[in-house]
PDB file of N, CA and C in Angstrom:
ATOM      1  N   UNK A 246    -149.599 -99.009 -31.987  1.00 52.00           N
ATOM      2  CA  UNK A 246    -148.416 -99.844 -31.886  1.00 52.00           C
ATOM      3  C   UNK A 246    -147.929 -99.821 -30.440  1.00 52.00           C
ATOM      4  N   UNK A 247    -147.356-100.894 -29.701  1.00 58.00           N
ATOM      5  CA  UNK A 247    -147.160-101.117 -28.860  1.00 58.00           C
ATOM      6  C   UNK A 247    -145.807-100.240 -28.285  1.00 58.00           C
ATOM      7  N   UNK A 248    -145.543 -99.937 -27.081  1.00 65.00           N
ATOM      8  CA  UNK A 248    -144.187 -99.811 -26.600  1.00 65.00           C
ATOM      9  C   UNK A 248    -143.669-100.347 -26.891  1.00 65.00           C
ATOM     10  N   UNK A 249    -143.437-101.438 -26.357  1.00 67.00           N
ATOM     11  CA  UNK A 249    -142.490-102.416 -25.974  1.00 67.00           C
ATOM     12  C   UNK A 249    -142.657-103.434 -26.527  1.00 67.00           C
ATOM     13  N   UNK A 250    -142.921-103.807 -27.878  1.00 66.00           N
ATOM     14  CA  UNK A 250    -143.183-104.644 -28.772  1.00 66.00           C
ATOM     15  C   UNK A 250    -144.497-105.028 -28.624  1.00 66.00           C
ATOM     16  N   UNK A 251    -144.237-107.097 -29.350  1.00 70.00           N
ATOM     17  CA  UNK A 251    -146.101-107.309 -29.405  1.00 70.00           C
ATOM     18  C   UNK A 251    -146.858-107.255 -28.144  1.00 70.00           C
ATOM     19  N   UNK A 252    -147.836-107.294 -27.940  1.00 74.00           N
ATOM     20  CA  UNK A 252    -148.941-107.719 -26.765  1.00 74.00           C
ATOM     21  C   UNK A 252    -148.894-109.113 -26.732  1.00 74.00           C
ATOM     22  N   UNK A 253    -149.429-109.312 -25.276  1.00 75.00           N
ATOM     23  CA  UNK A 253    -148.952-110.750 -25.013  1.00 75.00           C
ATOM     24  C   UNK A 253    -150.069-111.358 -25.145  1.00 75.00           C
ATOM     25  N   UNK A 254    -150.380-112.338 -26.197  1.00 78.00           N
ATOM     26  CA  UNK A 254    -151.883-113.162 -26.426  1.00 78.00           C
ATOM     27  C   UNK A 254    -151.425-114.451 -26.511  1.00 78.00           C
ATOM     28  N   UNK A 255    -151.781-115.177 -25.181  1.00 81.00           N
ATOM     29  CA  UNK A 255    -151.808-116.627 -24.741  1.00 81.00           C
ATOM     30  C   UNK A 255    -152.770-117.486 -25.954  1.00 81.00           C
ATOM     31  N   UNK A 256    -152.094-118.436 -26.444  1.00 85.00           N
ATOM     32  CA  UNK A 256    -152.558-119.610 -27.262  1.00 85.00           C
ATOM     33  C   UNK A 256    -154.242-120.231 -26.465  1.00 85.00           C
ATOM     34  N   UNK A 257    -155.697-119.930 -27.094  1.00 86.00           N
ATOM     35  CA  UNK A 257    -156.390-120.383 -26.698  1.00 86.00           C
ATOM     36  C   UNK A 257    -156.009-121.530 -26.280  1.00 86.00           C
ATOM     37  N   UNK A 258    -156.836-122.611 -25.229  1.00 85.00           N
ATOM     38  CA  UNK A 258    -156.736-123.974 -24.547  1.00 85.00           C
ATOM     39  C   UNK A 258    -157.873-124.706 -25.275  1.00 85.00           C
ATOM     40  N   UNK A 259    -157.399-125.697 -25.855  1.00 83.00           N
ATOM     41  CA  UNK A 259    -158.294-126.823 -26.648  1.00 83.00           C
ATOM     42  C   UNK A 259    -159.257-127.134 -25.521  1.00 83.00           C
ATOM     43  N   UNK A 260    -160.839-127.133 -25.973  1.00 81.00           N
ATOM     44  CA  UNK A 260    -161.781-128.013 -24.965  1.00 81.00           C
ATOM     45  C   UNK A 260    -161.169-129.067 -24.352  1.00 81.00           C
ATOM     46  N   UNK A 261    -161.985-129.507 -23.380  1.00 76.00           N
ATOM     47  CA  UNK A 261    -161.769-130.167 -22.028  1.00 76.00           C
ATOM     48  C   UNK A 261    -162.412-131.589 -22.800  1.00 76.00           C
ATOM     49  N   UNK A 262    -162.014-132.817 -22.444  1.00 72.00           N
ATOM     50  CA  UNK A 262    -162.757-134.077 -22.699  1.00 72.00           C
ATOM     51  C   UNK A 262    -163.292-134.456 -21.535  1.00 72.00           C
ATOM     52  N   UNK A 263    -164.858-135.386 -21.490  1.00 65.00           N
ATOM     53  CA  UNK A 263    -165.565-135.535 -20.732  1.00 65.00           C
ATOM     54  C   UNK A 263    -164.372-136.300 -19.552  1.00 65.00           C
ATOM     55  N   UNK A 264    -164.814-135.523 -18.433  1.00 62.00           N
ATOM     56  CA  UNK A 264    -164.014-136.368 -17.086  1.00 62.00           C
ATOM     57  C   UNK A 264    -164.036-137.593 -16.576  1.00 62.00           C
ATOM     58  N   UNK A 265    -165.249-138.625 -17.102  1.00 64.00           N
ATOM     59  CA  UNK A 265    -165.215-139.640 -16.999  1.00 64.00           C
ATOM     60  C   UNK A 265    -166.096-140.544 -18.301  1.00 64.00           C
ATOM     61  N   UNK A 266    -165.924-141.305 -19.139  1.00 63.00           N
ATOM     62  CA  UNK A 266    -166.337-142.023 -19.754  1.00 63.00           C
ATOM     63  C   UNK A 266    -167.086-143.021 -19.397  1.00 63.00           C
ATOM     64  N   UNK A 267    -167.304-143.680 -18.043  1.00 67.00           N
ATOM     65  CA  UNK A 267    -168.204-144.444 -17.902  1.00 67.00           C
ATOM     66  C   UNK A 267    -169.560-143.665 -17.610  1.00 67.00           C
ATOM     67  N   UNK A 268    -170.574-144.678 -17.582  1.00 65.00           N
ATOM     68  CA  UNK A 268    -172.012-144.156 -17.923  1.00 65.00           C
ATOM     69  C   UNK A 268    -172.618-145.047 -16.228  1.00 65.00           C
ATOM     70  N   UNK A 269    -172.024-145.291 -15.066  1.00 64.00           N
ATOM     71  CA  UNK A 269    -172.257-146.074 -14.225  1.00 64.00           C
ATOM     72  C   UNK A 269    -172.640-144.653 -13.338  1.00 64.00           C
ATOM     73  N   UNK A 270    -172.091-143.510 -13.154  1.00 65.00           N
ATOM     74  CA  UNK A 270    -172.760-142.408 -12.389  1.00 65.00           C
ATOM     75  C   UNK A 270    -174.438-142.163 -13.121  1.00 65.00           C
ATOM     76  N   UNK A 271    -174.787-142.604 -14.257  1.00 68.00           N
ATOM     77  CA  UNK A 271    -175.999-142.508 -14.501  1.00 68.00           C
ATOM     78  C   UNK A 271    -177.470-143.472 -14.346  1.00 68.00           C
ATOM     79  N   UNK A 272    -176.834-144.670 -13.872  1.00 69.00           N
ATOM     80  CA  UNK A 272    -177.426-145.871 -13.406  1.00 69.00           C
ATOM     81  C   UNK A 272    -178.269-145.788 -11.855  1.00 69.00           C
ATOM     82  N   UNK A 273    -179.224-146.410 -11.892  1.00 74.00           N
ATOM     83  CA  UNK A 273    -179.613-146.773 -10.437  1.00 74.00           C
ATOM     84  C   UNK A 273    -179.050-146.812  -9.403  1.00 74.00           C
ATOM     85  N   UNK A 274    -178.819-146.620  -8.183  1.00 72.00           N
ATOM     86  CA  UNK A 274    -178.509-146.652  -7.190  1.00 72.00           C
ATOM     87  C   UNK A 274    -177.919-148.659  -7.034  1.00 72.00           C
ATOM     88  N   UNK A 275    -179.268-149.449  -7.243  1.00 76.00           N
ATOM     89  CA  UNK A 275    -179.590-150.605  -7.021  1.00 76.00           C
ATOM     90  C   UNK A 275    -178.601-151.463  -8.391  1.00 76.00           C
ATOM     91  N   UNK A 276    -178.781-150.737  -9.323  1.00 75.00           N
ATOM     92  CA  UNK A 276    -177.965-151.358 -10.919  1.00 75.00           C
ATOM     93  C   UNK A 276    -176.532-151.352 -10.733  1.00 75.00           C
ATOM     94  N   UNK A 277    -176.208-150.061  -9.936  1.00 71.00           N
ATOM     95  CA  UNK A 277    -174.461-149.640  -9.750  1.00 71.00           C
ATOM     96  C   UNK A 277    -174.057-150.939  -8.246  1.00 71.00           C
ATOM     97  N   UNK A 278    -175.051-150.873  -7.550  1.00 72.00           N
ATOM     98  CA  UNK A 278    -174.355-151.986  -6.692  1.00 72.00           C
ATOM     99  C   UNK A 278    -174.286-153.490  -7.098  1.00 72.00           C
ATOM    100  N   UNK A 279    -175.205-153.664  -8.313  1.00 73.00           N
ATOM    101  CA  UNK A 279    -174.486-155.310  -8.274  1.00 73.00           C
ATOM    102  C   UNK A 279    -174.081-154.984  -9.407  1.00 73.00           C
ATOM    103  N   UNK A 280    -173.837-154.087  -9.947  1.00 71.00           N
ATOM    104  CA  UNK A 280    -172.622-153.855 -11.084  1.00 71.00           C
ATOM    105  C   UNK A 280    -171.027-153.754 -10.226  1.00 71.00           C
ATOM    106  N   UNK A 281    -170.985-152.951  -9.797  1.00 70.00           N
ATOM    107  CA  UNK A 281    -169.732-152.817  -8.805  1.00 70.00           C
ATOM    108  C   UNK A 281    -169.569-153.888  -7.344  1.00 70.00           C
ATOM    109  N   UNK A 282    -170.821-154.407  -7.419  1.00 69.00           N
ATOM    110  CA  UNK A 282    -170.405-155.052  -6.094  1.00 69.00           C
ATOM    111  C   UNK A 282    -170.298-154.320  -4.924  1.00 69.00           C
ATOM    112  N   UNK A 283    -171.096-153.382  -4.943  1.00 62.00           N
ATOM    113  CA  UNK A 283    -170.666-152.884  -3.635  1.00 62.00           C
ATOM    114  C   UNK A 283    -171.750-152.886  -2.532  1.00 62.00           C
ATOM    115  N   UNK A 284    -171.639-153.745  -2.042  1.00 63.00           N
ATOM    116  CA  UNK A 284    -172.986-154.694  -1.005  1.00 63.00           C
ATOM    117  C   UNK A 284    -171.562-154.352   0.660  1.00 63.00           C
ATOM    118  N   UNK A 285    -172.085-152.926   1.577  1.00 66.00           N
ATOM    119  CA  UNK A 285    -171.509-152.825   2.599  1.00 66.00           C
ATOM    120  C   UNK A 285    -172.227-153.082   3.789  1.00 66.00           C
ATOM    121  N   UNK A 286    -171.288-154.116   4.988  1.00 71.00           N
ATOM    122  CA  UNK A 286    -172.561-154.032   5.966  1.00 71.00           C
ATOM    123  C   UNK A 286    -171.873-152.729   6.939  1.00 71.00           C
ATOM    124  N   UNK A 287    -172.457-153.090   8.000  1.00 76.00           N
ATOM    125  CA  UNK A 287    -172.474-152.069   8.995  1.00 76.00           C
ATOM    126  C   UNK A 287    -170.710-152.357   9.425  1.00 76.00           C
ATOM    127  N   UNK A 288    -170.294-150.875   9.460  1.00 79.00           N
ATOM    128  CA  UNK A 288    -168.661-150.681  10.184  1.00 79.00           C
ATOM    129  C   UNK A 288    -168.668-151.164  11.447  1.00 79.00           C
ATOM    130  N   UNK A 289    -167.845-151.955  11.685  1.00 82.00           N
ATOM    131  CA  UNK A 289    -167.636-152.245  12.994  1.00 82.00           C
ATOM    132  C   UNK A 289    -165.718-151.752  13.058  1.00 82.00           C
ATOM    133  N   UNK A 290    -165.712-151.515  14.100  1.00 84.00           N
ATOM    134  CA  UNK A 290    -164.591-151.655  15.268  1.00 84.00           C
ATOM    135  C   UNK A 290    -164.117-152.595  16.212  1.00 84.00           C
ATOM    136  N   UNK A 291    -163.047-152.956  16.487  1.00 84.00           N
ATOM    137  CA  UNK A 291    -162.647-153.737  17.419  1.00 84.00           C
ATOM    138  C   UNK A 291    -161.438-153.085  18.503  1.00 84.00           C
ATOM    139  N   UNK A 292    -161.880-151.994  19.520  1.00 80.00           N
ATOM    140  CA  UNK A 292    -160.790-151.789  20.612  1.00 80.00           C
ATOM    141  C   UNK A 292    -161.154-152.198  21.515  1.00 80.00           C
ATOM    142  N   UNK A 293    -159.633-153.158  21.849  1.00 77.00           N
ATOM    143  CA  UNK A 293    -159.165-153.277  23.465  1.00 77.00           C
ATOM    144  C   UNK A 293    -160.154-154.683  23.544  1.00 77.00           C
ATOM    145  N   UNK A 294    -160.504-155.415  22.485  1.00 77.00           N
ATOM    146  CA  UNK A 294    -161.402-156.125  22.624  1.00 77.00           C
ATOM    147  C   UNK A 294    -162.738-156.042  22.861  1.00 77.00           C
ATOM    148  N   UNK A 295    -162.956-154.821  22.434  1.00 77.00           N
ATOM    149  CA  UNK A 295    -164.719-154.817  22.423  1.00 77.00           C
ATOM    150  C   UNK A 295    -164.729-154.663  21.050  1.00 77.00           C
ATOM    151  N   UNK A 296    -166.001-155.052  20.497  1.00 83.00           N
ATOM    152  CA  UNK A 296    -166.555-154.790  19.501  1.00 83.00           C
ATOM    153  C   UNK A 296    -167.571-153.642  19.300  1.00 83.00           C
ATOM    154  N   UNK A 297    -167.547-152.579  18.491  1.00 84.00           N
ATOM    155  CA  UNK A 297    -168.299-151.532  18.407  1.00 84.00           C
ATOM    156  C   UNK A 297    -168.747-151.471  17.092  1.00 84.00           C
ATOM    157  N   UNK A 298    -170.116-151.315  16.868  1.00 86.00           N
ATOM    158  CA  UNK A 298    -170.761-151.211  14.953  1.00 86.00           C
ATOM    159  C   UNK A 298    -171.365-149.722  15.182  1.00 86.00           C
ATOM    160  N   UNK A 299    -171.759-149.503  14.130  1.00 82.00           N
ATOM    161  CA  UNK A 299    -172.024-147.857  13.774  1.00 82.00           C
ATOM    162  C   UNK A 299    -173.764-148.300  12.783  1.00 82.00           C
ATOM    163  N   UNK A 300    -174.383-147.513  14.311  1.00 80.00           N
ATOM    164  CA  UNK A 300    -176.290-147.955  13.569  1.00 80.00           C
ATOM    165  C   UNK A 300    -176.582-146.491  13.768  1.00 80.00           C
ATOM    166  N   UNK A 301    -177.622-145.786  12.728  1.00 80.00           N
ATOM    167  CA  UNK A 301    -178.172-144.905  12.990  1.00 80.00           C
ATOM    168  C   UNK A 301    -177.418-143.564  13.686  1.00 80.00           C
ATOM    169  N   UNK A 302    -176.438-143.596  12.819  1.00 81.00           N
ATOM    170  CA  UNK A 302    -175.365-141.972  13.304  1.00 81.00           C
ATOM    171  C   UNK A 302    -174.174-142.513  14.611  1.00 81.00           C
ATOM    172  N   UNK A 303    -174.700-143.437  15.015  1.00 81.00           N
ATOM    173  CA  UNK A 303    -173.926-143.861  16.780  1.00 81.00           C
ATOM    174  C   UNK A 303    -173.345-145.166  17.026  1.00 81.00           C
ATOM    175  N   UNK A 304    -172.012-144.703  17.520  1.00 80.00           N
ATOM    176  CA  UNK A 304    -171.461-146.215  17.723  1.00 80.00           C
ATOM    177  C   UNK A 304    -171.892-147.271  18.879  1.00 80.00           C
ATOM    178  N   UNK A 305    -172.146-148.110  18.620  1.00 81.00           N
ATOM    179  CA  UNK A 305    -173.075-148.891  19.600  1.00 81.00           C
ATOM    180  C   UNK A 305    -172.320-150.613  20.071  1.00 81.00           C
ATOM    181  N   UNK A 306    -172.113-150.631  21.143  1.00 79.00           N
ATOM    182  CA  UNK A 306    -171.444-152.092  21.434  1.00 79.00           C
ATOM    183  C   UNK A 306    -172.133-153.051  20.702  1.00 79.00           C
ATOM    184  N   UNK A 307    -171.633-154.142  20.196  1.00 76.00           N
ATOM    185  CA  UNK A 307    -172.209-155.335  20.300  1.00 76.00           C
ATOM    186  C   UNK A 307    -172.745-155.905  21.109  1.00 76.00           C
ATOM    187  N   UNK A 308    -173.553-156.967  21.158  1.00 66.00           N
ATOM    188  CA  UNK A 308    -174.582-157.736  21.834  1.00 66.00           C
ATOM    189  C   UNK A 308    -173.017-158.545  22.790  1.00 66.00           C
ATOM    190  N   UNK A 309    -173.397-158.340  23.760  1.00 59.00           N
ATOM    191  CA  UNK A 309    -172.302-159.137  25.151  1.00 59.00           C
ATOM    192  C   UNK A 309    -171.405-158.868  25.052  1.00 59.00           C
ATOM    193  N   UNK A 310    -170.746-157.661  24.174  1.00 50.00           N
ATOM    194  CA  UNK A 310    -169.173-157.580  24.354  1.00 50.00           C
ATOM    195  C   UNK A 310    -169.212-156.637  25.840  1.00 50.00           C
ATOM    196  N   UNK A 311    -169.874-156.076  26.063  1.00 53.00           N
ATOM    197  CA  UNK A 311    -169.833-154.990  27.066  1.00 53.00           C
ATOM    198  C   UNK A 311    -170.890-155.514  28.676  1.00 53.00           C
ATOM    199  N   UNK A 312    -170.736-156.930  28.406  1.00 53.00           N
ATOM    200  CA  UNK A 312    -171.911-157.156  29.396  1.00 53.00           C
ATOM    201  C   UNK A 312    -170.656-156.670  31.213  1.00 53.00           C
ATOM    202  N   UNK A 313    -169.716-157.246  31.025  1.00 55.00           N
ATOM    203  CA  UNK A 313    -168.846-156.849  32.436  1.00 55.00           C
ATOM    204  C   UNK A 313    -168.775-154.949  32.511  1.00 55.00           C
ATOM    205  N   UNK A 314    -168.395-154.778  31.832  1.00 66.00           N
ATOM    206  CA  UNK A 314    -168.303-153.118  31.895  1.00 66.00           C
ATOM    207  C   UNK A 314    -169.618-152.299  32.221  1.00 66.00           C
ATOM    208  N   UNK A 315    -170.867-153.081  32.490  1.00 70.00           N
ATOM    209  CA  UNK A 315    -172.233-152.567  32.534  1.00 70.00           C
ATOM    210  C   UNK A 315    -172.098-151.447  34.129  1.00 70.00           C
ATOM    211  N   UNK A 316    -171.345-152.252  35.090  1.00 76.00           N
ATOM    212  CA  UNK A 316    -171.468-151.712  35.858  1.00 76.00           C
ATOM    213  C   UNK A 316    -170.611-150.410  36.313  1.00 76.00           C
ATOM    214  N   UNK A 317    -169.146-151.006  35.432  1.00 81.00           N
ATOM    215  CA  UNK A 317    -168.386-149.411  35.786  1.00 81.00           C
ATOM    216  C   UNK A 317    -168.969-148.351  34.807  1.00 81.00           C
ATOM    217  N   UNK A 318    -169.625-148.524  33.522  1.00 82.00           N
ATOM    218  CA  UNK A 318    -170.507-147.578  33.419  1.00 82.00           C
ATOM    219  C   UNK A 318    -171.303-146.982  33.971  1.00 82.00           C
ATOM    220  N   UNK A 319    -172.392-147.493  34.571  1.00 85.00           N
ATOM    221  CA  UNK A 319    -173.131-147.159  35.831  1.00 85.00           C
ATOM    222  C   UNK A 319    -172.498-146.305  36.725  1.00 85.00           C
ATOM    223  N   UNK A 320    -171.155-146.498  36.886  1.00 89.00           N
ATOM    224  CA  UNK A 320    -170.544-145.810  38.179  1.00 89.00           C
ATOM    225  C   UNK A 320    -169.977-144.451  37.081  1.00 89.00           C
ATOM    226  N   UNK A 321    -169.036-144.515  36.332  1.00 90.00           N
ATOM    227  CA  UNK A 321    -168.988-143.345  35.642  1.00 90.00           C
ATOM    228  C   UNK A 321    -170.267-142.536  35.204  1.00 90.00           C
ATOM    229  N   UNK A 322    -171.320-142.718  34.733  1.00 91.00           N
ATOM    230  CA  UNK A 322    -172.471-142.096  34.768  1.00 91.00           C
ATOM    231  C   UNK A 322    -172.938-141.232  36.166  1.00 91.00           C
ATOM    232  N   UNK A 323    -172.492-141.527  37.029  1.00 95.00           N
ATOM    233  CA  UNK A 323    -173.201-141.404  38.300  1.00 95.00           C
ATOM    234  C   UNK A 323    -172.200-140.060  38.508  1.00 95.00           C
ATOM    235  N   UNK A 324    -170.690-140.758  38.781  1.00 96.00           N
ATOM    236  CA  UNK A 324    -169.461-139.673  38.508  1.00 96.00           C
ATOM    237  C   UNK A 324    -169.599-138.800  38.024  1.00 96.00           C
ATOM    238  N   UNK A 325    -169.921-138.734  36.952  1.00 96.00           N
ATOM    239  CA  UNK A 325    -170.120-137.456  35.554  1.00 96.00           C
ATOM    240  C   UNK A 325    -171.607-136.631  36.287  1.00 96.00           C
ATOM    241  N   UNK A 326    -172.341-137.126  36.532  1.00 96.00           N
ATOM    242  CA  UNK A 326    -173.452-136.502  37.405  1.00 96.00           C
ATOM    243  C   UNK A 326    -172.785-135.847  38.377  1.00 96.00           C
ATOM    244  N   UNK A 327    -172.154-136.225  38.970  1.00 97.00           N
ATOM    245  CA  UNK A 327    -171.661-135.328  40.212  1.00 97.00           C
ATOM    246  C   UNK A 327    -170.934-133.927  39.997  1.00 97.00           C
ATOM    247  N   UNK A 328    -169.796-134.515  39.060  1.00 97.00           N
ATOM    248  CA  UNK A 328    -169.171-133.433  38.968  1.00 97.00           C
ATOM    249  C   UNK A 328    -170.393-132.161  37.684  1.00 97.00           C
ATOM    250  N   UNK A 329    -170.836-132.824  37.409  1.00 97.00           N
ATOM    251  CA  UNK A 329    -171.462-131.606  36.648  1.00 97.00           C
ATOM    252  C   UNK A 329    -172.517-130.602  37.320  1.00 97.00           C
ATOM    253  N   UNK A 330    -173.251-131.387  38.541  1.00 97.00           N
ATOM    254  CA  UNK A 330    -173.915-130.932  40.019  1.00 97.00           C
ATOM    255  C   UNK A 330    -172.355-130.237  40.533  1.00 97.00           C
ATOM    256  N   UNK A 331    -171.297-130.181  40.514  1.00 97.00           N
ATOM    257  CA  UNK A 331    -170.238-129.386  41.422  1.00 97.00           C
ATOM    258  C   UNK A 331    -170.053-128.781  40.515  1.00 97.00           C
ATOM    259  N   UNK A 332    -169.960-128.716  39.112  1.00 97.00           N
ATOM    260  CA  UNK A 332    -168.896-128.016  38.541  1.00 97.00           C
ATOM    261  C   UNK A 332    -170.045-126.496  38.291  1.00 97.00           C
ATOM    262  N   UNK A 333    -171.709-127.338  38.472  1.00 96.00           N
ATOM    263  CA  UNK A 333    -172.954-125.929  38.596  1.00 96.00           C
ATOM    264  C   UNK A 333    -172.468-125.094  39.838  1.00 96.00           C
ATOM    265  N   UNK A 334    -173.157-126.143  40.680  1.00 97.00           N
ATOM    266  CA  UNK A 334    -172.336-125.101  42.427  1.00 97.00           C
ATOM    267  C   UNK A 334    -171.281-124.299  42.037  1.00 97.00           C
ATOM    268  N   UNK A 335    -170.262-124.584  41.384  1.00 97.00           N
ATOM    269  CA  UNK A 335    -169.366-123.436  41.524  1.00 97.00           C
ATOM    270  C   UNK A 335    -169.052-122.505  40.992  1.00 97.00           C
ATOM    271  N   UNK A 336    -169.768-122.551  39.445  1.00 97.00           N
ATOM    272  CA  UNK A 336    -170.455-121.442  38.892  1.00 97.00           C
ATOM    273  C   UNK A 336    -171.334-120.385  39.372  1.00 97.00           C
ATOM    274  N   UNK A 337    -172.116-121.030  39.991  1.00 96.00           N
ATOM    275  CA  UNK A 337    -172.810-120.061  40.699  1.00 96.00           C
ATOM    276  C   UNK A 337    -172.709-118.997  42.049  1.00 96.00           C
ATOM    277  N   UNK A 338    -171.519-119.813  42.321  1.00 96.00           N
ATOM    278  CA  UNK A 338    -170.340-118.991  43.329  1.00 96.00           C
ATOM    279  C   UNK A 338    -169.400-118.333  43.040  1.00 96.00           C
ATOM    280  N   UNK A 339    -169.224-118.619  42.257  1.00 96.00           N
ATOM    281  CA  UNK A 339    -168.364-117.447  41.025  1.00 96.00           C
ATOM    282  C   UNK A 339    -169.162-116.255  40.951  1.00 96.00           C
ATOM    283  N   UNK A 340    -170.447-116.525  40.204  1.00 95.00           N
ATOM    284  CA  UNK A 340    -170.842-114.943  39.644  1.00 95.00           C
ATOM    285  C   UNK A 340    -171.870-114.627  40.758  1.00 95.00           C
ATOM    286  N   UNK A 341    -171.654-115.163  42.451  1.00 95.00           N
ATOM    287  CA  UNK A 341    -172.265-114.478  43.560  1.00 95.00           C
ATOM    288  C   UNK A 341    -170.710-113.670  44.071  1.00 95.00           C
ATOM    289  N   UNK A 342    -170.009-114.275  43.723  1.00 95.00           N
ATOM    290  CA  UNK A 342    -168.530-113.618  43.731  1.00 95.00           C
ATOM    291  C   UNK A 342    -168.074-112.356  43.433  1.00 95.00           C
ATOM    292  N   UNK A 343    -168.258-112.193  42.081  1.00 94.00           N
ATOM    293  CA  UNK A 343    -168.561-111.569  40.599  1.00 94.00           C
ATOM    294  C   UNK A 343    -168.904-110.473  41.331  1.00 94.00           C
ATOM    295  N   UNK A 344    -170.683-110.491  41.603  1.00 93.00           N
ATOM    296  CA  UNK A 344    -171.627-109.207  42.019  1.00 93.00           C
ATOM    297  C   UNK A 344    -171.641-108.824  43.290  1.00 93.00           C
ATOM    298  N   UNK A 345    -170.774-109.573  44.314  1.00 93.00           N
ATOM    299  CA  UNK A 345    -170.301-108.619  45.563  1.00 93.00           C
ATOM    300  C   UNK A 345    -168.893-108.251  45.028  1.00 93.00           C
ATOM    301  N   UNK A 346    -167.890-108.431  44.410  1.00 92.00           N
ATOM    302  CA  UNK A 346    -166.853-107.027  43.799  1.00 92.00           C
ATOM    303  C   UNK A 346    -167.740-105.906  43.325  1.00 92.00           C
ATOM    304  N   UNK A 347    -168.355-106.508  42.541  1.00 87.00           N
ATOM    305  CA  UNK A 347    -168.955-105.166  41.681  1.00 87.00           C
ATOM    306  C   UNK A 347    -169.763-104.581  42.325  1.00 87.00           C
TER     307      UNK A 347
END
C-alpha cells in the first residue's frame, strides 16, 4: 500500500491515425507531377536589373543581361588577384616576423 495514497497511472493514449490519407506519396515521381501539376522551370532572379537562373548548383546570368558588366568583372577579377598575391606577401612576413622574436 502506498504512502501517500494511489500511484499515479496515466490513462493509456489511443493509437495514432495514419498521418496522411492520400496515396500520392506512393505514386511515380512522373504520375505525382501531372497529378499535382507540378511542372517547375529553372529559378530565376531579378536584381538591380539583371537576370540570374540557378543551373547545375550555380547561379548563372542570363544570356546579355551582363554583356556591359563583362568588363568591370574583368577588372575585379584582376583586383581580387592582387590582393590575394598581397594579402600572401604579408603572411609570409608575419611568420618571418614570428621566427626572428622567437
Amino acid at each position: 500500500m502506498p504512502l501517500f495514497g494511489s500511484t499515479f497511472s496515466p490513462k493509456k493514449t489511443p493509437p495514432r491515425k495514419c498521418a496522411s490519407l492520400s496515396n500520392l506519396h506512393m505514386l511515380d515521381r512522373s504520375i505525382r507531377e501531372i497529378e499535382l501539376g507540378l511542372e517547375y522551370g529553372t529559378p530565376t532572379v531579378n536584381l538591380a536589373g539583371h537576370s540570374l537562373k540557378f543551373e547545375n548548383g550555380q547561379w548563372v546570368a542570363e544570356s546579355g543581361s551582363f554583356t556591359g558588366d563583362h568588363r568591370e568583372m574583368q577588372r575585379l577579377r584582376k583586383r581580387n588577384q592582387q590582393l590575394q598575391e598581397e594579402n600572401n606577401l604579408l603572411r609570409l612576413k608575419v611568420d618571418i616576423l614570428l621566427d626572428m622574436v622567437s
